[in-house]
Amino acid sequence: MKKLIFALLVSTISFSVFAADDAWWKKAGKPYKGTVLQGITENTPPGNFAASVLAKDFEKLTGIKVRLENTSWDAMYDKAIKDMEANSGIYDFVYIEQDIVYSYLDRDFLVNISKELASNPGLVAPGVSLDDFTTFIDYFKNGDGDVFGIPMEAFIKVYLYRKDLFEAADAKAAFRAQYGYGLAPATTFGQWRDNAEFFTGYCAKKGMQCWGTTVQGHTGHPASTYEFLESIAPSFGLYNWGVSKDYHSCVKNGGQLNGGRAKAALNFWTQLLPFAPPEALQSTWSEVGASFAAGRAAQGWVYGENAAWIATDAEKSAVVGKVGVTLPPTAEGVMQQAASGKGYIGYFDGGAYGIPHSSK
């Protein structure tokens, strides 16, 4: 039964369908009033919004309770996978990323949402259509084009920098004296490194707890791999993790992961560590956001989901009004490859909600 009720919840993920007729929601939810749906998601701004706003609005309209557990990325996957492997039915919907969805499909973890919606049209809110999603939803389809996950967030990394530091007159003068050119947000990797080195010293002289750059370098978490392969490497023109279409990573077999672009990207990235906050080697994407919000970095690659609150939420961020946003530096030819569709800047990733077969 809960698999059918999720068809109602699917409609809410567009974030706008509550504007539809309240009477429809009340009628559709009436047979299931009092039912509890248990979900799990990552503790991110979109996940928190789903739990604190959408779930409550959904319950008011339908009488169906939604308990959405917000937790860390690694705990989220650990709990969801163990639940689905054991067929214990703890979770009625789970968070999935494009990186893992095909592993889930291979193990037959997920319900075919397209078929469920087609079989229960009375539970699809007016105006809701899977065809209205961007092509990002294609990452959550099987070979037949059926949908197994409803996108609920997408994230890219942007270049954040501290406008107040970059615009400080004494910083501009000192930078030009030291490096021989003007201080500005970086458009080359060499300039990024110079900025990082400069602001680390500049802030230290002023007694500020601020360093020159962020580094998402947690050594015991996939976050460091993601930063290198999904943010740094593509900026150097190394795409798709350096792996060829026939799944080879070494140059001699058609891959690029040990090639010149990969080596240049790794050299650049690791050379930033002396100019990053001390917590860099324990930082996932969440800690990077927190570090920048606390004023502990002059520049950094920061996920867009964090950039918004860093720039606007004075209750959480100490740098509101001081944040600039621009594109990260790229190697020669990368922008042209991105424009032609042969490459990309950074890594467009995202998450969806899916229904486990184990849901009771």
Coordinates of C-alpha atoms in Angstrom, one line a residue:
M1 CA 0.0 0.0 0.0
K2 CA 2.8 2.4 0.9
K3 CA 4.2 2.1 -2.6
L4 CA 0.9 3.5 -3.9
I5 CA 0.9 6.3 -1.4
F6 CA 4.4 7.3 -2.5
A7 CA 2.8 8.3 -5.9
L8 CA 1.2 11.1 -3.9
L9 CA 4.5 12.1 -2.4
V10 CA 6.2 12.1 -5.7
S11 CA 4.0 14.9 -6.8
T12 CA 5.3 17.1 -4.0
I13 CA 8.9 17.0 -5.2
S14 CA 8.3 19.6 -7.8
F15 CA 8.0 22.0 -4.9
S16 CA 5.1 23.8 -6.6
V17 CA 2.2 21.5 -6.8
F18 CA 0.7 22.5 -3.5
A19 CA -0.7 25.4 -5.3
A20 CA -3.2 22.9 -6.8
D21 CA -6.7 22.5 -5.4
D22 CA -6.5 21.6 -1.7
A23 CA -9.7 19.6 -2.2
W24 CA -7.9 17.2 -4.6
W25 CA -5.2 16.5 -2.0
K26 CA -7.6 15.9 0.8
K27 CA -9.7 13.5 -1.3
A28 CA -6.7 11.6 -2.6
G29 CA -5.2 11.2 0.8
K30 CA -8.3 10.4 2.7
P31 CA -8.1 6.5 2.4
Y32 CA -4.6 6.6 3.7
K33 CA -5.0 9.1 6.6
G34 CA -2.8 8.2 9.5
T35 CA -0.4 6.2 7.4
V36 CA 3.3 6.9 8.2
L37 CA 5.9 7.0 5.4
Q38 CA 9.6 6.7 6.6
G39 CA 12.3 8.1 4.4
I40 CA 16.0 8.8 4.6
T41 CA 18.0 11.6 3.0
E42 CA 21.2 13.5 3.3
N43 CA 21.5 16.4 5.7
T44 CA 21.7 19.1 3.1
P45 CA 19.6 22.3 2.5
P46 CA 17.3 20.5 0.0
G47 CA 16.9 17.5 2.3
N48 CA 16.2 19.8 5.3
F49 CA 13.6 21.7 3.3
A50 CA 11.9 18.5 2.3
A51 CA 11.7 17.4 6.0
S52 CA 10.8 20.7 7.6
V53 CA 8.5 22.2 4.9
L54 CA 7.3 19.8 2.3
A55 CA 6.6 16.9 4.7
K56 CA 4.6 19.1 7.0
D57 CA 2.6 20.6 4.2
F58 CA 1.9 17.2 2.7
E59 CA 0.6 15.9 6.1
K60 CA -1.7 18.9 6.5
L61 CA -3.3 18.3 3.1
T62 CA -3.5 14.5 3.1
G63 CA -3.3 13.3 6.7
I64 CA -0.3 11.1 5.7
K65 CA 2.6 11.5 8.0
V66 CA 6.2 11.7 6.6
R67 CA 9.1 11.0 8.8
L68 CA 12.2 12.0 6.9
E69 CA 15.5 11.1 8.6
N70 CA 18.2 13.6 7.7
T71 CA 21.7 12.3 8.3
S72 CA 25.2 12.3 6.9
W73 CA 25.9 11.1 3.4
D74 CA 27.8 8.0 4.5
A75 CA 25.3 7.0 7.2
M76 CA 22.5 7.6 4.8
Y77 CA 23.8 5.1 2.3
D78 CA 24.9 2.6 4.9
K79 CA 21.4 2.5 6.5
A80 CA 19.5 2.4 3.2
I81 CA 21.6 -0.3 1.6
K82 CA 21.5 -2.5 4.7
D83 CA 17.7 -2.1 4.9
M84 CA 17.2 -3.1 1.3
E85 CA 19.7 -6.0 1.5
A86 CA 17.9 -7.4 4.5
N87 CA 14.5 -6.6 3.1
S88 CA 13.5 -5.3 6.5
G89 CA 11.3 -2.5 5.2
I90 CA 12.4 0.3 7.5
Y91 CA 12.4 2.9 4.8
D92 CA 9.6 3.6 2.3
F93 CA 11.7 5.9 0.2
V94 CA 15.4 6.5 0.0
Y95 CA 17.8 9.0 -1.4
I96 CA 19.8 7.9 -4.5
E97 CA 22.4 9.6 -6.6
Q98 CA 23.1 9.2 -10.3
D99 CA 26.4 7.5 -9.3
I100 CA 24.7 4.6 -7.6
V101 CA 21.3 4.2 -9.2
Y102 CA 22.4 1.6 -11.7
S103 CA 23.9 -0.6 -9.0
Y104 CA 20.5 -0.4 -7.2
L105 CA 18.8 -1.4 -10.4
D106 CA 21.2 -4.3 -11.0
R107 CA 20.3 -5.6 -7.5
D108 CA 16.6 -5.0 -8.1
F109 CA 16.3 -2.7 -5.1
L110 CA 13.9 -0.2 -6.6
V111 CA 10.3 0.0 -7.6
N112 CA 9.4 1.1 -11.2
I113 CA 7.8 4.5 -10.5
S114 CA 6.7 5.0 -14.1
K115 CA 4.6 1.8 -13.9
E116 CA 3.2 2.6 -10.4
L117 CA 2.0 6.0 -11.6
A118 CA 0.5 4.6 -14.8
S119 CA -1.3 1.9 -12.7
N120 CA -2.7 4.5 -10.3
P121 CA -3.5 7.7 -12.2
G122 CA -5.9 8.8 -9.4
L123 CA -2.9 9.4 -7.2
V124 CA -1.1 11.7 -9.6
A125 CA -1.7 15.4 -8.8
P126 CA -3.2 17.5 -11.5
G127 CA -0.4 19.1 -13.7
V128 CA 2.3 16.7 -12.6
S129 CA 4.1 14.9 -15.4
L130 CA 7.5 13.2 -15.4
D131 CA 7.9 14.7 -18.9
D132 CA 8.3 18.1 -17.3
F133 CA 11.6 17.3 -15.6
T134 CA 14.8 18.3 -17.3
T135 CA 16.9 15.6 -19.0
F136 CA 18.6 15.0 -15.6
I137 CA 15.8 12.6 -14.9
D138 CA 17.2 10.4 -17.6
Y139 CA 20.0 9.3 -15.2
F140 CA 17.3 7.6 -13.1
K141 CA 15.8 5.6 -15.9
N142 CA 16.4 2.0 -17.0
G143 CA 17.0 0.8 -20.6
D144 CA 13.3 0.9 -21.3
G145 CA 13.0 4.6 -20.3
D146 CA 11.1 3.9 -17.0
V147 CA 11.8 6.1 -14.1
F148 CA 13.1 4.7 -10.8
G149 CA 14.0 7.9 -9.0
I150 CA 12.4 11.4 -8.8
P151 CA 15.0 14.2 -8.9
M152 CA 14.8 16.4 -5.8
E153 CA 18.1 18.3 -6.0
A154 CA 21.0 19.0 -8.3
F155 CA 24.3 20.5 -7.4
I156 CA 27.3 22.0 -9.1
K157 CA 30.4 23.6 -7.6
V158 CA 31.0 27.3 -8.0
Y159 CA 33.9 29.5 -7.2
L160 CA 33.2 31.6 -4.1
Y161 CA 35.6 34.3 -3.0
R162 CA 35.6 37.0 -0.2
K163 CA 34.9 40.3 -1.9
D164 CA 36.0 42.3 1.2
L165 CA 39.4 40.7 1.1
F166 CA 39.9 40.9 -2.6
E167 CA 38.8 44.5 -2.6
A168 CA 40.9 45.7 0.4
A169 CA 43.3 48.4 -0.7
D170 CA 46.2 47.2 1.3
A171 CA 45.7 43.6 0.0
K172 CA 45.8 44.9 -3.6
A173 CA 49.0 46.8 -3.0
A174 CA 50.7 44.0 -1.2
F175 CA 49.7 41.4 -3.8
R176 CA 51.0 43.5 -6.7
A177 CA 54.3 44.1 -4.9
Q178 CA 54.7 40.4 -4.2
Y179 CA 53.5 38.9 -7.5
G180 CA 53.8 41.7 -10.1
Y181 CA 50.2 41.7 -11.2
G182 CA 46.8 42.7 -9.9
L183 CA 44.8 40.9 -7.3
A184 CA 41.6 39.4 -8.6
P185 CA 39.5 36.2 -8.5
A186 CA 41.5 33.5 -10.3
T187 CA 41.1 32.8 -14.0
T188 CA 44.1 30.5 -14.1
F189 CA 45.4 27.8 -11.8
G190 CA 48.6 29.7 -11.2
Q191 CA 46.6 32.7 -10.1
W192 CA 44.5 30.5 -7.7
R193 CA 47.7 29.3 -6.1
D194 CA 49.1 32.8 -5.8
N195 CA 45.8 34.0 -4.2
A196 CA 45.9 31.1 -1.8
E197 CA 49.5 31.7 -0.8
F198 CA 49.0 35.5 -0.5
F199 CA 45.9 35.5 1.7
T200 CA 47.2 32.8 4.0
G201 CA 50.1 35.2 4.8
Y202 CA 48.0 38.3 4.7
C203 CA 45.4 37.0 7.1
A204 CA 48.1 35.7 9.5
K205 CA 49.8 39.1 9.7
K206 CA 46.5 40.6 10.6
G207 CA 45.7 38.0 13.2
M208 CA 42.8 36.6 11.3
Q209 CA 41.8 33.0 11.4
C210 CA 41.6 32.8 7.6
W211 CA 43.5 30.9 5.0
G212 CA 43.9 31.2 1.2
T213 CA 41.7 28.4 -0.1
T214 CA 39.3 25.6 0.8
V215 CA 40.3 22.0 0.1
Q216 CA 37.7 19.2 0.4
G217 CA 40.3 16.7 1.5
H218 CA 38.8 14.3 4.0
T219 CA 41.1 11.3 3.9
G220 CA 38.6 8.9 5.3
H221 CA 35.6 9.8 3.1
P222 CA 34.7 9.8 -0.6
A223 CA 34.5 13.6 -0.5
S224 CA 38.2 14.0 -1.4
T225 CA 37.9 11.7 -4.4
Y226 CA 34.8 13.6 -5.5
E227 CA 36.6 17.0 -5.2
F228 CA 39.5 15.8 -7.3
L229 CA 37.7 13.8 -10.0
E230 CA 34.5 15.9 -10.2
S231 CA 35.8 19.4 -9.6
I232 CA 39.5 19.8 -10.1
A233 CA 40.1 17.3 -12.9
P234 CA 37.3 18.5 -15.3
S235 CA 38.7 22.0 -15.0
F236 CA 41.9 20.6 -16.5
G237 CA 40.0 18.8 -19.2
L238 CA 39.9 15.4 -17.6
Y239 CA 36.4 14.1 -17.9
N240 CA 34.4 11.1 -16.6
W241 CA 36.9 10.3 -13.9
G242 CA 39.5 9.7 -16.6
V243 CA 37.8 6.4 -17.5
S244 CA 37.2 5.3 -21.1
K245 CA 33.9 4.1 -22.4
D246 CA 35.2 0.5 -22.2
Y247 CA 36.1 1.1 -18.5
H248 CA 39.9 1.6 -18.7
S249 CA 41.7 4.2 -16.7
C250 CA 45.3 3.9 -17.8
V251 CA 46.6 5.7 -20.8
K252 CA 48.0 2.6 -22.4
N253 CA 44.5 1.1 -22.5
G254 CA 42.7 4.2 -23.6
G255 CA 42.0 5.9 -20.3
Q256 CA 43.4 9.2 -18.9
L257 CA 43.7 8.8 -15.2
N258 CA 47.5 8.5 -15.2
G259 CA 48.0 11.0 -18.1
G260 CA 49.3 14.5 -18.2
R261 CA 46.1 16.3 -17.4
A262 CA 45.5 14.1 -14.4
K263 CA 49.0 14.6 -13.1
A264 CA 48.8 18.4 -13.6
A265 CA 45.4 18.5 -11.8
L266 CA 46.7 16.4 -8.9
N267 CA 49.8 18.5 -8.6
F268 CA 47.8 21.7 -8.5
W269 CA 45.3 20.4 -5.9
T270 CA 47.8 18.9 -3.5
Q271 CA 49.9 22.1 -3.6
L272 CA 46.9 24.0 -2.1
L273 CA 47.0 22.1 1.2
P274 CA 49.6 24.4 2.9
F275 CA 47.3 27.3 2.3
A276 CA 44.0 25.6 3.4
P277 CA 42.4 25.7 6.9
P278 CA 43.8 23.1 9.3
E279 CA 40.5 21.2 9.1
A280 CA 40.9 20.6 5.3
L281 CA 42.0 17.0 5.7
Q282 CA 38.8 16.3 7.8
S283 CA 36.5 18.3 5.5
T284 CA 33.7 16.9 3.4
W285 CA 31.5 19.2 1.3
S286 CA 29.6 20.2 4.5
E287 CA 32.7 21.2 6.4
V288 CA 34.0 23.2 3.4
G289 CA 30.8 25.1 3.4
A290 CA 31.0 25.7 7.2
S291 CA 34.6 26.8 6.9
F292 CA 33.8 29.4 4.3
A293 CA 30.8 30.6 6.1
A294 CA 32.9 31.1 9.3
G295 CA 35.2 33.3 7.3
R296 CA 38.1 30.8 7.4
A297 CA 38.9 30.9 3.6
A298 CA 39.4 33.6 1.1
Q299 CA 38.3 31.5 -1.9
G300 CA 37.1 28.0 -2.6
W301 CA 35.2 25.5 -4.7
V302 CA 31.8 25.3 -2.8
Y303 CA 28.7 23.3 -3.7
G304 CA 25.8 25.6 -4.9
E305 CA 23.5 24.1 -2.2
N306 CA 25.7 25.7 0.4
A307 CA 26.6 28.9 -1.5
A308 CA 23.1 30.2 -1.2
W309 CA 22.9 30.2 2.6
I310 CA 26.6 31.2 3.0
A311 CA 25.8 34.4 1.0
T312 CA 22.4 35.2 2.6
D313 CA 21.7 33.6 6.0
A314 CA 23.2 35.9 8.6
E315 CA 22.2 33.5 11.4
K316 CA 24.5 30.8 10.0
S317 CA 27.1 32.7 8.0
A318 CA 29.6 35.3 9.1
V319 CA 30.3 36.5 5.6
V320 CA 26.9 37.6 4.4
G321 CA 27.4 40.6 2.0
K322 CA 31.0 39.7 1.4
V323 CA 30.6 36.8 -1.0
G324 CA 31.4 36.9 -4.7
V325 CA 30.6 34.1 -7.1
T326 CA 32.2 33.3 -10.5
L327 CA 33.3 30.4 -12.6
P328 CA 36.4 28.4 -11.6
P329 CA 39.6 28.6 -13.6
T330 CA 39.9 26.2 -16.5
A331 CA 42.7 24.9 -18.7
E332 CA 43.0 26.0 -22.3
G333 CA 40.2 24.6 -24.5
V334 CA 37.9 23.4 -21.6
M335 CA 35.4 26.2 -22.1
Q336 CA 35.2 25.5 -25.8
Q337 CA 34.7 21.8 -25.1
A338 CA 32.0 22.5 -22.6
A339 CA 30.2 24.8 -25.1
S340 CA 30.3 22.1 -27.8
G341 CA 29.1 19.3 -25.5
K342 CA 32.4 17.5 -25.6
G343 CA 33.3 18.4 -22.1
Y344 CA 32.0 20.2 -19.0
I345 CA 33.0 22.5 -16.2
G346 CA 32.9 20.8 -12.8
Y347 CA 30.5 17.9 -12.4
F348 CA 26.7 18.2 -12.5
D349 CA 25.4 15.7 -10.0
G350 CA 22.2 15.3 -8.1
G351 CA 19.9 13.2 -6.0
A352 CA 16.5 11.6 -6.3
Y353 CA 14.0 9.8 -4.1
G354 CA 13.3 6.2 -5.0
I355 CA 11.0 3.4 -3.5
P356 CA 12.7 0.2 -2.2
H357 CA 11.0 -3.1 -3.0
S358 CA 11.5 -3.8 0.7
S359 CA 9.0 -1.0 1.6
K360 CA 6.0 -2.6 3.5

